[in-house]
XYZ file of C-alpha atoms in Angstrom:
719
model
C -14.094 19.944 -25.910
C -17.162 22.167 -25.169
C -16.415 26.041 -24.249
C -18.528 27.760 -21.648
C -18.919 30.827 -20.090
C -20.260 30.798 -16.786
C -21.317 33.109 -13.599
C -20.452 30.757 -10.069
C -24.101 31.423 -7.787
C -22.719 28.268 -5.236
C -19.992 26.802 -3.770
C -21.371 23.236 -3.120
C -17.836 21.460 -1.850
C -14.173 22.162 -1.404
C -11.215 19.746 -0.810
C -8.418 20.990 1.268
C -6.135 18.478 0.247
C -6.668 18.044 -3.156
C -7.764 20.784 -4.392
C -11.377 19.395 -6.164
C -14.290 20.987 -5.633
C -18.089 21.018 -7.019
C -20.007 24.286 -8.026
C -22.747 25.614 -9.158
C -22.794 28.003 -11.992
C -25.637 29.630 -14.152
C -24.737 29.192 -18.330
C -23.669 32.753 -19.291
C -26.923 34.335 -21.031
C -29.788 32.205 -19.274
C -31.060 30.804 -16.649
C -30.000 27.913 -17.396
C -27.820 25.946 -14.135
C -25.599 23.128 -13.696
C -22.109 21.578 -11.645
C -19.449 21.856 -12.282
C -16.468 19.731 -10.849
C -12.664 19.725 -11.058
C -9.836 21.918 -9.446
C -11.211 24.475 -8.935
C -9.880 25.389 -5.146
C -9.647 29.150 -6.671
C -13.134 30.434 -7.068
C -15.956 31.478 -4.825
C -19.327 32.499 -5.224
C -19.752 35.681 -7.426
C -16.664 34.877 -10.071
C -17.162 34.957 -13.690
C -15.295 32.172 -15.376
C -14.637 30.904 -18.837
C -14.495 27.062 -19.237
C -13.468 24.261 -21.288
C -14.715 20.703 -20.893
C -16.917 17.774 -21.357
C -20.409 17.342 -20.161
C -21.813 14.145 -18.696
C -24.323 12.562 -17.351
C -23.197 11.105 -13.522
C -25.605 8.432 -12.361
C -26.010 9.842 -8.703
C -25.393 13.521 -9.417
C -27.199 14.070 -13.235
C -24.869 16.360 -15.877
C -22.281 18.304 -14.125
C -19.303 19.449 -16.325
C -15.788 18.424 -15.802
C -13.792 21.592 -16.323
C -10.119 20.938 -18.271
C -9.475 24.694 -18.383
C -10.344 27.585 -16.617
C -10.090 31.370 -17.014
C -11.374 34.493 -15.039
C -13.495 36.944 -16.532
C -12.596 39.998 -14.468
C -15.639 41.891 -13.974
C -15.368 45.590 -15.476
C -18.379 47.668 -13.464
C -17.827 48.909 -10.073
C -20.576 46.446 -8.406
C -18.908 43.167 -10.092
C -15.572 44.869 -8.617
C -17.017 44.838 -5.289
C -18.655 41.013 -5.155
C -15.143 39.655 -6.346
C -13.191 41.044 -3.758
C -15.638 40.302 -0.912
C -16.468 37.030 -2.047
C -14.412 35.068 0.537
C -11.119 34.667 -1.402
C -9.302 37.109 0.722
C -9.236 36.694 4.979
C -10.160 39.880 6.685
C -12.061 41.711 2.968
C -15.861 42.488 3.429
C -18.389 44.956 1.388
C -17.816 48.024 2.809
C -13.369 47.425 2.912
C -13.886 46.295 -0.950
C -16.467 49.082 -1.386
C -13.498 51.339 -0.767
C -11.109 49.560 -1.998
C -12.528 50.049 -5.439
C -13.745 53.931 -4.223
C -10.254 54.564 -4.558
C -9.058 52.895 -7.400
C -12.486 52.482 -10.179
C -11.479 50.568 -13.303
C -7.360 50.564 -12.621
C -8.549 48.496 -9.609
C -7.510 44.930 -11.025
C -4.371 46.640 -12.577
C -3.563 48.244 -8.952
C -3.747 44.039 -7.577
C -1.809 42.839 -10.143
C 0.992 44.743 -10.426
C 1.240 47.841 -8.040
C -0.522 46.081 -4.667
C 1.410 48.255 -2.491
C -0.991 50.844 -3.772
C -3.717 49.655 -1.400
C -1.830 51.748 1.595
C -3.818 54.934 -0.546
C -7.248 53.551 0.235
C -8.200 55.414 3.480
C -8.829 53.317 6.979
C -7.058 50.320 4.490
C -5.540 47.803 7.570
C -2.284 46.579 7.298
C -3.465 42.851 7.665
C -6.449 43.522 5.032
C -3.651 44.552 2.896
C -1.634 41.734 3.348
C -4.640 39.465 2.576
C -5.229 40.795 -0.727
C -1.278 41.099 -1.474
C -1.148 37.188 -0.869
C -4.384 36.349 -1.732
C -3.397 38.128 -5.292
C 0.164 36.630 -5.137
C -0.869 32.789 -4.063
C -3.484 32.547 -7.317
C -1.312 34.079 -9.875
C 1.843 31.369 -8.497
C -0.825 28.457 -8.638
C -1.064 29.785 -12.151
C 1.856 30.017 -12.900
C 2.790 26.504 -11.963
C 0.032 24.706 -13.934
C 0.732 26.014 -16.813
C 4.288 25.643 -16.250
C 4.398 22.082 -14.964
C 0.847 20.362 -17.063
C 3.077 19.400 -19.839
C 5.195 17.089 -17.645
C 2.493 15.135 -16.478
C 1.921 16.437 -13.294
C -1.973 16.976 -12.806
C -3.346 20.050 -11.162
C -4.390 18.103 -7.771
C -0.188 16.807 -7.502
C 0.689 20.581 -8.921
C -1.729 21.996 -6.082
C -0.357 19.968 -2.964
C 3.176 21.582 -4.313
C 1.494 24.808 -4.127
C 0.391 24.242 -0.534
C 3.750 22.686 0.870
C 5.893 24.919 -0.680
C 3.918 28.375 -0.884
C 6.115 31.573 -2.662
C 8.749 29.493 -2.561
C 7.598 26.486 -4.510
C 8.012 28.026 -7.809
C 11.953 28.723 -7.385
C 12.152 25.202 -6.408
C 10.476 24.153 -9.550
C 13.296 25.682 -11.428
C 16.246 25.127 -9.338
C 15.376 21.657 -7.969
C 12.404 20.191 -8.841
C 14.192 16.518 -7.034
C 13.298 17.911 -3.986
C 9.392 17.363 -4.809
C 9.831 13.192 -4.573
C 10.897 13.710 -0.833
C 7.936 15.908 0.399
C 4.675 15.981 -2.463
C 2.948 12.766 -3.010
C 2.416 11.755 -6.802
C 5.467 13.259 -8.007
C 8.266 10.861 -8.613
C 11.983 10.165 -9.580
C 10.902 10.478 -13.319
C 8.444 13.208 -13.337
C 11.230 15.039 -11.121
C 14.054 14.357 -13.798
C 12.012 15.403 -16.878
C 11.197 18.409 -15.114
C 14.231 19.436 -14.336
C 15.904 18.204 -17.496
C 13.416 20.866 -19.193
C 14.363 23.802 -16.435
C 17.720 23.198 -17.703
C 19.221 21.391 -14.751
C 22.580 19.852 -15.826
C 23.014 15.639 -16.815
C 25.377 15.465 -13.447
C 24.367 17.624 -11.762
C 24.679 16.432 -7.624
C 21.099 17.207 -6.735
C 19.898 15.119 -9.984
C 22.672 12.371 -9.573
C 21.694 12.517 -5.868
C 18.222 11.733 -6.679
C 19.579 9.277 -9.022
C 21.007 6.923 -6.352
C 17.865 7.223 -3.830
C 15.304 6.196 -6.833
C 18.169 2.959 -7.178
C 18.472 2.008 -3.568
C 14.550 2.444 -4.183
C 13.791 0.672 -6.374
C 16.124 -2.293 -5.531
C 13.789 -2.017 -1.948
C 10.094 -2.093 -3.209
C 10.246 -4.076 -6.502
C 12.462 -6.235 -5.513
C 12.741 -6.385 -1.556
C 16.634 -5.786 -1.012
C 17.209 -3.530 1.899
C 21.838 -3.372 -0.034
C 23.350 -2.734 -3.748
C 26.011 -4.320 -4.394
C 28.069 -1.041 -5.335
C 29.558 -1.862 -8.298
C 25.576 -2.239 -9.001
C 24.385 0.407 -8.205
C 27.442 2.646 -9.601
C 25.882 0.574 -13.397
C 22.741 1.300 -12.804
C 22.294 5.011 -12.048
C 25.221 5.359 -14.655
C 22.292 3.801 -17.279
C 19.415 5.986 -15.322
C 21.372 9.211 -15.617
C 23.120 8.374 -18.633
C 26.867 9.584 -17.579
C 29.512 8.385 -16.275
C 30.213 5.600 -13.692
C 32.754 7.944 -11.898
C 30.336 10.654 -12.006
C 28.274 8.987 -10.241
C 30.852 7.587 -7.671
C 31.894 10.583 -6.353
C 28.243 11.677 -5.609
C 27.853 8.482 -3.665
C 31.600 8.783 -1.585
C 29.658 12.170 -0.380
C 26.658 11.237 0.920
C 28.084 8.432 2.628
C 31.306 10.749 3.899
C 27.813 12.454 4.583
C 26.014 9.279 6.315
C 23.117 10.035 3.635
C 24.187 6.455 3.112
C 25.591 3.322 4.613
C 28.594 1.193 2.837
C 29.373 -2.163 3.971
C 31.097 -5.039 3.376
C 30.374 -9.343 1.959
C 33.057 -9.323 1.732
C 32.662 -7.343 -1.724
C 31.301 -2.942 -1.427
C 27.676 -2.731 -0.378
C 25.535 0.388 -0.093
C 22.184 0.807 2.115
C 19.966 2.816 3.557
C 20.775 4.075 7.808
C 17.145 3.296 8.564
C 18.054 -0.014 6.523
C 21.623 -0.464 8.271
C 20.015 -0.155 11.987
C 17.106 -1.969 11.890
C 18.718 -5.217 11.277
C 21.400 -4.731 13.467
C 18.794 -3.560 15.786
C 17.277 -7.166 15.728
C 20.170 -9.039 14.983
C 20.176 -8.285 18.418
C 17.446 -8.164 19.896
C 17.085 -11.934 18.144
C 20.373 -12.422 20.342
C 19.610 -11.443 23.201
C 16.219 -13.961 23.391
C 18.338 -17.052 21.777
C 21.273 -16.117 24.258
C 18.907 -15.737 27.093
C 19.886 -18.079 29.635
C 17.786 -17.389 32.600
C 15.627 -20.024 32.672
C 11.515 -20.385 32.574
C 9.499 -22.537 34.656
C 9.224 -25.898 33.256
C 5.498 -25.592 32.147
C 3.232 -28.250 34.311
C 1.361 -29.843 31.027
C -1.441 -32.615 31.123
C -1.646 -33.373 27.732
C -4.715 -35.147 28.344
C -6.771 -31.718 29.969
C -5.153 -30.454 26.480
C -6.912 -33.300 24.290
C -10.313 -33.409 26.288
C -9.873 -29.363 25.075
C -9.132 -28.984 21.652
C -11.528 -32.508 21.256
C -8.400 -34.028 18.748
C -4.850 -36.322 19.816
C -1.806 -34.843 19.015
C 0.066 -37.076 17.904
C 4.336 -37.606 19.279
C 5.336 -34.638 16.784
C 2.522 -32.272 17.707
C 3.417 -32.916 21.569
C 7.273 -31.772 21.424
C 6.593 -29.122 18.877
C 4.296 -27.467 21.898
C 6.522 -28.340 24.959
C 9.639 -26.892 22.811
C 7.609 -23.828 22.404
C 6.466 -23.541 25.779
C 9.759 -24.207 27.329
C 12.203 -22.012 24.731
C 12.925 -17.741 24.330
C 12.428 -18.187 21.094
C 11.046 -21.504 18.739
C 10.185 -21.215 15.498
C 7.562 -23.634 13.629
C 7.906 -24.146 10.398
C 5.135 -26.387 8.518
C 3.642 -26.986 5.361
C -0.274 -27.670 4.254
C -1.624 -30.131 6.794
C 0.899 -30.682 8.703
C -0.805 -29.182 12.251
C 0.518 -26.006 12.928
C -3.173 -24.551 13.405
C -3.365 -27.296 16.499
C 0.185 -27.117 17.777
C -1.558 -22.555 18.045
C -3.860 -23.810 19.891
C -2.630 -26.393 22.363
C 0.696 -24.142 22.594
C -2.166 -21.543 24.423
C -4.094 -24.026 26.161
C -0.681 -24.929 27.644
C 0.329 -21.282 28.485
C -2.958 -20.880 29.855
C -2.585 -22.981 32.427
C 0.410 -22.630 33.588
C -0.932 -18.316 33.873
C 1.084 -17.163 31.331
C -0.191 -14.311 29.979
C -0.531 -14.568 25.754
C -0.643 -12.049 23.276
C -1.995 -13.799 19.173
C -1.008 -12.035 16.119
C -0.328 -12.598 11.641
C 0.675 -10.162 9.880
C -2.527 -9.702 8.196
C -6.980 -8.954 9.440
C -7.750 -12.178 7.829
C -4.758 -14.339 8.870
C -5.069 -13.020 12.626
C -9.617 -14.176 12.094
C -8.674 -17.877 11.138
C -6.310 -17.887 14.259
C -9.082 -16.780 16.482
C -12.217 -18.645 15.143
C -10.106 -21.950 15.910
C -7.845 -21.092 18.363
C -10.800 -18.604 20.522
C -8.291 -16.588 22.046
C -8.752 -12.956 20.651
C -5.771 -12.913 17.810
C -4.376 -8.856 16.388
C -2.662 -7.723 13.693
C 1.517 -7.414 14.813
C 0.191 -3.197 13.501
C -2.298 -3.040 15.850
C -0.937 -5.075 18.679
C 2.052 -2.434 18.369
C -0.883 0.034 17.914
C 0.499 2.821 16.294
C 0.370 6.677 16.585
C -0.071 8.527 13.716
C 0.772 11.530 16.087
C 4.590 10.353 15.599
C 5.047 8.312 13.324
C 5.898 5.637 15.992
C 4.964 1.879 17.388
C 2.970 3.056 20.619
C 4.418 -0.612 21.971
C 8.540 0.234 21.543
C 11.833 -0.730 23.838
C 10.516 1.873 26.285
C 7.172 0.986 26.077
C 6.667 -3.001 26.326
C 4.168 -5.349 24.993
C 2.822 -6.819 28.419
C 2.654 -10.423 27.543
C 4.161 -13.326 29.309
C 4.026 -15.071 25.466
C 3.808 -13.637 22.126
C 2.680 -15.961 18.893
C 2.872 -14.614 15.355
C 1.708 -16.412 12.813
C 2.292 -16.661 9.183
C 5.415 -15.536 9.854
C 7.033 -16.239 5.719
C 4.707 -12.523 5.061
C 6.816 -10.195 8.466
C 9.660 -8.246 6.521
C 12.494 -7.036 8.047
C 10.604 -2.840 9.262
C 7.799 -4.886 10.957
C 10.579 -7.838 12.255
C 12.777 -4.666 13.995
C 9.763 -3.230 14.622
C 7.707 -6.314 17.199
C 11.169 -7.062 19.108
C 11.684 -3.601 19.676
C 8.275 -4.232 21.665
C 9.227 -7.769 23.018
C 9.873 -7.285 27.417
C 12.878 -9.277 28.573
C 10.883 -11.990 29.612
C 8.732 -12.664 27.170
C 8.500 -15.804 25.435
C 8.223 -15.448 21.065
C 7.121 -17.922 18.921
C 7.249 -18.250 15.510
C 4.968 -20.203 12.980
C 4.964 -20.450 9.122
C 6.119 -21.810 5.836
C 9.372 -21.555 4.621
C 9.065 -22.857 1.489
C 6.247 -20.133 0.764
C 6.731 -16.605 -1.146
C 8.706 -14.396 1.045
C 6.818 -11.440 2.525
C 5.779 -8.438 -0.035
C 8.055 -6.039 1.458
C 11.370 -5.930 1.867
C 13.120 -8.775 3.455
C 13.780 -12.643 3.687
C 13.007 -12.798 8.068
C 11.589 -16.089 7.802
C 13.882 -17.576 5.802
C 17.262 -15.642 7.208
C 16.171 -16.950 10.936
C 16.093 -20.855 9.710
C 18.961 -20.266 8.094
C 21.418 -19.289 10.495
C 21.349 -22.258 12.073
C 20.909 -19.895 15.627
C 16.981 -20.743 16.621
C 15.016 -23.691 17.694
C 13.322 -24.713 14.590
C 10.566 -26.980 14.426
C 10.213 -28.623 10.820
C 6.614 -30.872 10.452
C 6.249 -32.758 8.308
C 3.218 -35.699 8.334
C 0.096 -34.059 6.880
C -2.524 -33.983 9.677
C -5.345 -32.955 7.866
C -8.471 -34.495 8.242
C -9.513 -35.592 4.964
C -6.180 -37.284 3.586
C -6.935 -37.684 0.652
C -7.133 -34.175 -0.235
C -5.454 -33.133 -4.281
C -4.341 -30.116 -2.277
C -2.394 -30.532 0.001
C -0.884 -33.859 -1.943
C -0.272 -31.408 -5.184
C 1.200 -28.471 -2.153
C 3.439 -31.405 -1.445
C 4.310 -32.480 -5.233
C 5.097 -29.216 -5.973
C 7.226 -28.068 -3.422
C 9.434 -30.925 -3.898
C 9.556 -30.913 -7.860
C 7.657 -33.583 -8.501
C 4.760 -33.973 -11.026
C 1.257 -32.797 -9.815
C -1.459 -34.961 -10.057
C -3.927 -34.068 -12.359
C -7.207 -35.775 -11.204
C -10.366 -36.943 -13.495
C -12.885 -34.369 -13.501
C -14.734 -34.484 -10.950
C -16.695 -31.386 -9.660
C -17.247 -32.526 -5.963
C -13.396 -32.829 -6.229
C -11.402 -30.907 -3.333
C -8.642 -29.598 -6.946
C -10.417 -29.046 -10.288
C -7.861 -29.587 -13.320
C -9.816 -27.239 -16.705
C -7.353 -27.033 -19.778
C -6.920 -23.742 -21.299
C -5.699 -23.834 -24.729
C -5.519 -19.843 -25.170
C -5.986 -16.832 -22.759
C -9.321 -15.019 -24.494
C -10.993 -17.835 -22.664
C -9.912 -16.993 -19.308
C -12.219 -14.375 -18.646
C -15.264 -16.751 -20.052
C -14.053 -19.485 -17.854
C -14.014 -17.090 -14.321
C -17.028 -15.715 -15.523
C -19.025 -19.352 -15.340
C -16.943 -20.670 -12.319
C -18.551 -17.511 -10.470
C -21.809 -17.850 -11.760
C -21.194 -21.564 -10.509
C -20.740 -20.826 -6.799
C -22.809 -17.611 -7.472
C -25.197 -18.838 -4.536
C -22.782 -19.699 -2.187
C -20.726 -17.308 -2.763
C -21.073 -13.740 -4.025
C -19.466 -11.597 -6.217
C -18.080 -10.056 -3.571
C -17.217 -12.622 -1.197
C -13.966 -12.753 0.611
C -14.074 -16.541 0.676
C -13.461 -16.959 -2.609
C -10.999 -15.130 -4.878
C -8.610 -15.390 -8.573
C -5.266 -15.650 -8.628
C -3.483 -14.678 -11.471
C 0.816 -13.904 -11.770
C 0.191 -11.011 -13.729
C -1.545 -7.581 -14.267
C -1.520 -7.422 -18.128
C -3.160 -9.176 -21.204
C -6.421 -10.977 -21.839
C -5.829 -13.010 -18.492
C -4.448 -11.180 -16.608
C -5.818 -8.962 -13.253
C -6.951 -5.891 -14.269
C -9.410 -7.371 -16.745
C -10.736 -10.172 -14.923
C -11.530 -7.291 -12.021
C -13.355 -5.480 -14.699
C -15.374 -8.517 -16.157
C -16.414 -9.715 -12.808
C -17.530 -5.490 -12.185
C -19.327 -5.279 -15.553
C -20.947 -8.655 -15.501
C -21.711 -8.698 -11.469
C -22.236 -5.764 -9.914
C -24.024 -3.243 -13.155
C -24.501 -0.423 -10.759
C -23.124 3.232 -10.985
C -19.701 4.188 -9.955
C -19.593 5.704 -7.420
C -16.162 7.605 -7.728
C -14.941 7.720 -11.408
C -10.900 7.153 -11.460
C -9.011 7.311 -14.736
C -9.582 3.722 -14.937
C -12.799 3.072 -14.141
C -14.235 3.570 -10.608
C -15.747 1.849 -7.720
C -19.202 0.211 -6.965
C -21.272 -0.367 -3.490
C -20.285 -3.474 -3.215
C -17.154 -3.773 -5.059
C -14.559 -6.007 -3.867
C -11.041 -3.737 -2.964
C -7.078 -3.861 -1.581
C -5.589 -2.118 0.461
C -2.367 -2.447 -1.442
C 0.417 0.424 0.558
C 0.808 0.321 4.190
C -0.803 3.595 5.604
C -0.353 3.665 9.411
C -2.825 6.813 9.713
C -5.852 4.520 8.244
C -4.880 1.331 10.523
C -4.917 -1.007 6.751
C -2.291 -2.225 5.417
C -0.743 -3.720 1.847
C -3.088 -7.279 1.482
C -5.964 -5.740 3.313
C -9.400 -6.868 1.278
C -12.797 -4.620 1.725
C -15.939 -3.780 0.630
C -17.023 -0.683 -0.495
C -20.297 0.929 1.667
C -21.246 3.771 -0.280
C -19.403 7.402 -0.892
C -20.049 10.571 0.591
C -21.046 13.297 -1.896
C -20.684 15.911 0.386
C -17.497 15.062 2.702
C -15.747 13.499 -0.681
C -15.029 10.656 0.825
C -15.403 7.077 -0.207
C -15.550 4.915 2.732
C -14.673 0.299 2.821
C -15.209 -1.603 4.852
C -12.258 -3.983 6.193
C -13.976 -6.773 8.475
C -16.017 -4.252 10.580
C -13.446 -1.478 10.383
C -15.318 0.854 8.258
C -12.829 3.642 6.410
C -13.258 6.708 4.895
C -11.001 7.674 1.973
C -10.673 11.220 0.431
C -10.035 11.333 -3.371
C -5.915 11.909 -2.968
C -5.504 8.463 -1.667
C -7.551 6.298 -4.301
C -4.679 5.194 -5.090
C -4.829 2.959 -2.840
C -7.247 1.368 -3.317
C -7.048 -1.533 -5.785
C -9.984 -4.118 -7.306
C -9.120 -6.636 -5.956
C -12.191 -9.612 -7.644
C -8.859 -10.505 -9.206
C -5.279 -10.340 -7.030
C -1.477 -11.378 -7.919
C -0.273 -14.214 -6.027
C 2.471 -12.671 -4.061
C -0.612 -10.060 -2.660
C -2.920 -13.104 -1.346
C -0.298 -14.324 0.980
C -1.301 -14.787 4.838
C -4.943 -15.379 3.623
C -6.658 -18.284 2.688
C -9.976 -18.635 0.750
C -12.551 -21.288 0.764
C -12.864 -21.934 -2.879
C -9.439 -20.660 -4.821
C -9.026 -20.438 -8.998
C -5.903 -19.989 -9.780
C -4.684 -18.817 -13.567
C -1.437 -20.322 -15.149
C -0.611 -19.649 -18.547
C 2.060 -19.330 -20.984
C 1.484 -15.675 -21.252
C 2.419 -15.716 -17.376
C 6.072 -17.592 -18.548
C 8.862 -14.419 -16.869
C 6.186 -15.028 -13.578
C 6.060 -18.865 -13.289
C 8.218 -20.574 -10.807
C 7.397 -23.631 -8.428
C 7.807 -21.586 -4.625
C 4.982 -18.962 -6.622
C 2.747 -21.734 -7.936
C 2.678 -24.303 -4.189
C 2.423 -20.474 -2.083
C -0.502 -20.181 -4.515
C -1.711 -23.803 -3.882
C -1.663 -23.233 -0.190
C -3.757 -20.417 -0.479
C -7.220 -22.952 -1.023
C -9.078 -24.220 1.702
C -11.621 -26.734 0.699
C -11.171 -25.970 -3.658
C -8.430 -25.742 -6.110
C -10.106 -24.812 -9.760
C -6.628 -24.344 -11.672
C -7.266 -22.833 -15.699
C -3.747 -24.699 -17.393
C -2.385 -26.512 -19.615
C -0.068 -29.445 -19.049
C 3.171 -28.333 -20.069
C 2.790 -24.562 -18.182
C 1.999 -26.457 -15.044
C 5.180 -28.887 -15.504
C 6.720 -25.561 -16.296
C 6.174 -24.398 -12.660
C 7.126 -27.512 -11.156
C 10.285 -27.692 -13.048
C 11.301 -23.744 -12.442
C 12.571 -23.485 -8.251
C 13.957 -20.401 -7.865
C 14.379 -19.367 -4.648
C 13.446 -15.793 -3.912
C 17.240 -14.941 -3.093
C 16.961 -11.087 -1.286
C 19.834 -9.044 -0.237
C 19.528 -9.004 3.348
C 22.489 -8.463 6.145
C 20.178 -9.815 8.605
C 22.450 -13.717 8.329
C 25.634 -11.815 8.658
C 25.173 -9.312 11.387
C 23.497 -12.824 13.335
C 26.569 -14.028 12.316
C 28.566 -10.902 13.936
C 26.767 -10.897 16.860
C 27.333 -15.550 17.639
C 30.799 -15.250 16.890
C 31.539 -13.150 19.551
C 29.580 -14.127 21.609
C 28.141 -18.164 20.618
C 25.062 -18.852 23.149
C 26.459 -22.558 25.023
């Protein structure tokens, strides 16, 4: 760590969102100038500073000092004090006003500003607005410094401190001292563990109701976003909270009862008591009600005129009897579910349904959960398709979808593919946007892993038995000898994998791995083998791995691919690695404002040093990311099987190893195999493969949709 004394000569950039700043400074006693970067929002031109930091050589911007700590050096001469006051940090204070203040107080000016700002009223002609601006500026800077000193020991970084101050202003210290759990709800970057550490340090008792409330919501949040559950059994909630907070279950139960009485949480019975949020209760009740209305709608649809000869001619292929029946059922019913594995003809059926609906003059909207899935439908059906999110049109001003019950979609039929990826919230939003006369046709593979988001929508709908469901069985792949399809069906049925003799031309290649340390080298050689057809950033070649850690983990493989195949300079450094031009990246959470969603793949285009934004191309949509938004992106040369849902790739490199044992299941293996369109290269060993095939663990998520559907249909059964 190096120490410098500097004087700020020019402000280059300061982010109002994060407080990140870039300034040019002059080193004390020299004419040498440097660039300093860091959380420097409080600086102004003319400031003198004592800084601590590390020197580094940026590949694009040259030498710079990354500041870890700084202190103002107060100017001692009158001219220096005038420049400080007139630097722009105090709204309405120019050079003339600053000179008046210095003329009145002289060397005592800083002492007056810090300790007796009310004495500014002694300055002749100083307006009240100017006095208040100085007081606010002094107070705000002091609060921010105090917060930084107070919170840094708890792992709260300067960007998060800046957000806390921006959110709460002068109240920030009081909130941190009295109820830091409010930070969880209001400040991005503060989770339960950080807030709880702060709370314990400021003396908040272990059984304090604020702490218990935060713990209850944390456990519910973990259940929803880590396990996909929309509720939790009451006894389990009490046990987990008791363990998390190190308090008695009776103390948790007392606070839980208050939350139920205030309707902050809801209770239900299955028949065992369970707890859920009001939002999750509402979306499943509303979804069940809308699904019941679609299934129970007795108003007849016009019988479609179907000329299969014309359909065959348009599609340049024939449909089997099973495919014909599926297409007819879909166009005749208000709600139809079509499910089947790879090669069972789902894409062909979608094309046939579209042709029949078009021939009957019906308007159609086609969607899928991800951009790549929508693009695939568009290419195969020659019918415009979009993501469900874009179809519903998110409005960032009110945080809602524009298409809803009051403004439904204008279409006679809505077709949604890859429905296994649809979570409970997306189902609710889609159903709310359907007009009363609109048909809904959903297509998906019930045997894949469930959605990344909470819920188990497709399986719940099929398992209820209330909706017309067509299960496709036959294999309609043009290549009847496809080992990808054959092994997908073998894995799904629990049969032994068909491991072929080594053949580089086969669509399924098995490469035996004895140790996980071999994986990076094997993956590197495979990528070099296909580099001519599939560049390292190609979205058509994907490495899939069940876990993030270890030599064969996602993190290590992403690092290897970036270092080996994309050796250019880092555009934007992060705590772990950084981003380079042409890096393949993935969006890891829904961002409705930007219109990009969990699992979307993009390519880094550039970094704009002036605006401090990273630009990423998502299938033609260029999205900008500021510094505090970069945690939404991750390298995606290798991704998890869960994150690959809804996508297909020409070539998939799948790593299944003994170190992945706790993640291995038939469902995960099946989902991974079915991501490959032309070739699957499996890095594994026979024992691990056998273990994955034998271990069937269908995800049993806790949802109330099945019960809500039973309540609807039993109260008014469909005839």
